[in-house]
XYZ file of C-alpha atoms in Angstrom:
242
model
C 0.024 0.092 -0.047
C 3.438 2.104 0.600
C 4.752 1.427 -1.916
C 1.513 2.400 -4.418
C 0.822 6.050 -2.358
C 4.810 6.873 -3.709
C 4.292 5.206 -7.230
C 1.645 7.850 -7.799
C 4.004 10.664 -6.403
C 6.291 10.048 -8.250
C 4.391 11.253 -11.266
C 5.712 8.113 -13.559
C 2.157 7.269 -13.269
C -0.611 9.154 -13.481
C -1.983 8.532 -9.716
C -5.916 7.434 -11.672
C -3.225 4.621 -13.409
C -2.613 3.242 -11.008
C -5.231 3.169 -9.128
C -7.140 0.848 -11.723
C -3.603 -1.433 -11.204
C -3.847 -1.873 -7.667
C -8.006 -2.159 -7.907
C -8.843 1.618 -6.525
C -12.510 2.005 -5.578
C -13.771 3.503 -8.912
C -16.933 5.202 -9.349
C -19.068 2.419 -10.746
C -20.766 2.475 -14.339
C -24.620 1.982 -14.667
C -25.332 -0.862 -16.553
C -27.916 0.170 -19.619
C -28.362 -4.039 -19.599
C -31.274 -3.267 -17.405
C -33.457 -0.561 -18.856
C -35.179 -3.030 -21.113
C -37.276 -4.705 -18.809
C -38.067 -1.393 -17.308
C -39.345 -0.595 -19.941
C -41.362 -3.095 -20.596
C -42.472 -3.106 -17.146
C -43.513 0.762 -17.575
C -45.080 -0.657 -20.665
C -47.603 -2.982 -18.171
C -48.632 -0.588 -16.941
C -49.960 1.936 -19.085
C -51.921 -1.092 -21.071
C -53.097 -1.612 -17.464
C -53.722 1.843 -17.058
C -55.052 1.833 -20.741
C -56.938 -1.453 -20.244
C -59.056 -0.126 -16.617
C -59.841 3.216 -17.987
C -61.369 1.673 -21.001
C -63.175 -0.495 -18.778
C -64.082 2.622 -16.507
C -65.712 3.635 -19.550
C -68.481 1.157 -20.833
C -68.959 0.487 -16.875
C -69.966 4.253 -17.584
C -72.279 3.776 -21.106
C -73.263 0.084 -19.472
C -75.264 2.038 -16.630
C -76.495 5.250 -18.842
C -78.251 3.843 -21.134
C -79.825 0.493 -18.598
C -80.892 4.148 -16.605
C -82.465 5.591 -19.936
C -84.454 2.072 -20.788
C -85.418 1.833 -16.566
C -86.862 5.647 -17.162
C -88.578 4.174 -20.179
C -90.282 1.044 -18.515
C -91.829 3.714 -15.877
C -93.123 6.085 -18.587
C -94.833 3.637 -20.253
C -96.475 2.498 -17.273
C -97.369 5.479 -16.646
C -99.372 6.032 -19.456
C -100.715 3.122 -18.971
C -101.772 3.672 -16.080
C -102.914 6.809 -16.320
C -106.686 7.761 -16.047
C -109.242 10.491 -18.050
C -109.701 12.332 -15.334
C -106.271 12.695 -13.444
C -104.573 13.799 -17.188
C -103.368 17.323 -17.270
C -105.683 19.713 -19.568
C -102.643 20.994 -21.555
C -102.272 17.741 -21.817
C -105.581 16.134 -22.691
C -106.169 19.097 -24.744
C -102.195 18.004 -27.063
C -103.423 13.984 -27.167
C -107.272 15.257 -28.645
C -105.481 16.772 -31.141
C -103.077 13.816 -32.031
C -105.685 11.524 -31.806
C -108.063 13.462 -35.082
C -105.042 13.666 -36.868
C -105.050 9.882 -36.424
C -108.369 10.486 -38.587
C -108.515 9.328 -42.428
C -109.317 12.330 -44.131
C -113.601 12.854 -45.355
C -113.207 12.173 -48.753
C -114.864 10.563 -52.350
C -112.819 9.978 -55.403
C -115.648 9.415 -57.551
C -115.020 7.327 -60.940
C -117.263 6.765 -64.011
C -120.425 4.452 -65.096
C -121.324 3.965 -68.237
C -125.367 2.305 -66.609
C -126.581 5.953 -66.999
C -130.407 6.449 -66.196
C -131.405 9.418 -66.735
C -129.749 13.259 -64.839
C -127.577 13.381 -62.384
C -125.196 11.311 -63.695
C -124.394 8.454 -61.895
C -120.664 7.192 -60.185
C -119.844 3.900 -58.596
C -118.134 4.543 -55.410
C -116.188 1.607 -54.945
C -114.592 -0.063 -57.594
C -110.663 0.459 -59.534
C -109.791 4.140 -57.797
C -113.082 5.080 -56.736
C -113.608 5.147 -52.785
C -115.334 7.499 -50.057
C -113.580 7.756 -46.334
C -115.958 9.421 -43.928
C -118.626 10.818 -47.070
C -121.292 8.857 -48.459
C -122.324 8.365 -51.617
C -126.853 7.985 -51.312
C -128.805 9.471 -54.938
C -126.031 10.071 -57.241
C -124.150 12.548 -54.695
C -121.802 13.278 -52.693
C -123.298 13.953 -48.846
C -121.296 15.933 -46.699
C -121.850 14.901 -42.901
C -119.907 18.033 -41.296
C -119.971 22.430 -42.196
C -116.522 22.386 -43.561
C -114.225 24.552 -46.381
C -113.788 21.971 -49.247
C -112.308 20.930 -53.079
C -115.132 19.282 -54.996
C -113.747 18.947 -58.273
C -115.176 17.183 -61.368
C -112.867 15.972 -64.948
C -115.730 15.140 -68.086
C -114.585 14.055 -72.057
C -116.724 14.049 -74.609
C -116.228 12.762 -77.547
C -118.194 12.424 -80.974
C -117.888 11.507 -84.461
C -120.007 13.059 -86.496
C -119.218 17.496 -84.906
C -121.976 19.527 -85.400
C -121.292 22.118 -83.708
C -124.167 21.601 -79.990
C -122.987 22.876 -77.031
C -121.530 21.303 -74.207
C -122.446 21.709 -70.765
C -120.844 20.799 -67.771
C -122.313 21.487 -63.861
C -121.251 21.649 -60.562
C -123.768 21.838 -58.058
C -125.810 21.320 -54.672
C -128.947 20.643 -52.348
C -129.802 21.144 -49.285
C -133.408 19.368 -47.611
C -133.951 22.500 -46.631
C -133.685 24.715 -48.621
C -136.259 24.259 -52.294
C -133.829 23.596 -55.708
C -130.812 23.100 -56.396
C -128.055 26.107 -56.619
C -125.348 25.621 -59.230
C -121.004 25.519 -57.951
C -119.436 25.922 -61.086
C -120.395 25.350 -65.226
C -118.436 24.663 -67.912
C -119.997 25.272 -71.600
C -118.247 24.747 -74.696
C -119.468 25.352 -78.560
C -116.467 26.090 -81.532
C -115.047 22.641 -80.904
C -114.751 20.568 -83.791
C -115.167 20.920 -87.562
C -116.207 18.791 -90.109
C -117.268 15.213 -90.487
C -114.121 14.309 -88.044
C -113.950 12.556 -84.843
C -113.611 14.796 -82.260
C -112.601 14.843 -78.384
C -112.750 17.727 -75.571
C -112.053 17.310 -71.566
C -114.472 19.831 -69.814
C -112.055 20.179 -65.897
C -113.612 22.849 -63.205
C -112.552 22.251 -59.678
C -112.866 24.902 -56.260
C -113.149 25.083 -52.789
C -116.808 25.639 -50.633
C -117.705 26.442 -47.788
C -120.552 23.300 -47.722
C -123.054 22.638 -45.034
C -123.496 19.837 -42.938
C -126.491 17.429 -45.622
C -125.517 19.469 -48.749
C -125.340 17.109 -51.231
C -123.002 17.999 -54.811
C -123.909 16.304 -58.188
C -123.035 16.810 -62.159
C -125.176 17.784 -65.100
C -124.669 17.355 -68.469
C -126.021 18.171 -71.084
C -125.821 15.034 -73.347
C -125.677 12.103 -72.069
C -125.055 9.798 -74.996
C -121.332 11.760 -75.220
C -119.945 11.195 -72.787
C -116.921 8.867 -71.970
C -117.131 7.241 -69.306
C -114.233 5.697 -68.372
C -112.503 6.080 -64.423
C -109.335 7.693 -65.891
C -111.696 10.503 -68.693
C -114.851 11.067 -66.873
C -114.857 11.112 -62.356
C -115.803 13.567 -59.795
C -114.630 13.956 -56.314
C -114.562 16.628 -52.883
C -112.352 16.398 -49.625
C -112.622 18.394 -46.785
C -109.625 20.782 -45.899
């Protein structure tokens, strides 16, 4: 140990070198081979944290869905158990409006019928495109069962093989048991619609809004039944309530 001290003091060799040769204690060098293990442990910990966060998020979503389902179930039970006298007036009015909207609109569409026996014109109320919804077809007319504003329409196709220049008239009118006679709603007259002796055709279309009373009946007249084409797409008549 003495020789080491002197040797270092002589200056022949740096003290640091001498210390290395005799095993002098020096600062330890960190072992870098230990780091991969630590990195793996850290990554494993990170994955565990992410997994726990995801698990917590999914658990929260599931709990929210369960609460929503439970609330909807309670609301459905409340609706079923609520009676009319327990419904607030405002809510009762809203429910009544929705129920009225579900009702079918008062309407009717009649198509031409080839079996005619005088005037006013007869119509087909059921077959093909024809139908009636809360409107009655009676005595060759549509009977109004509720006062209100209605759109009334009628289409008639006239055709012939000979042109004799006679006036073609198409009329829509109404009647009411409480009033005598009839009242013309719409009228169309056709003149100069053909020339010579060739085959011809003329369409007459009427439509407008009218305020109709309960028990009014609406009918259609023409000047020449023999000249009317009664195909359902050519001659028809109807109305609907606004």
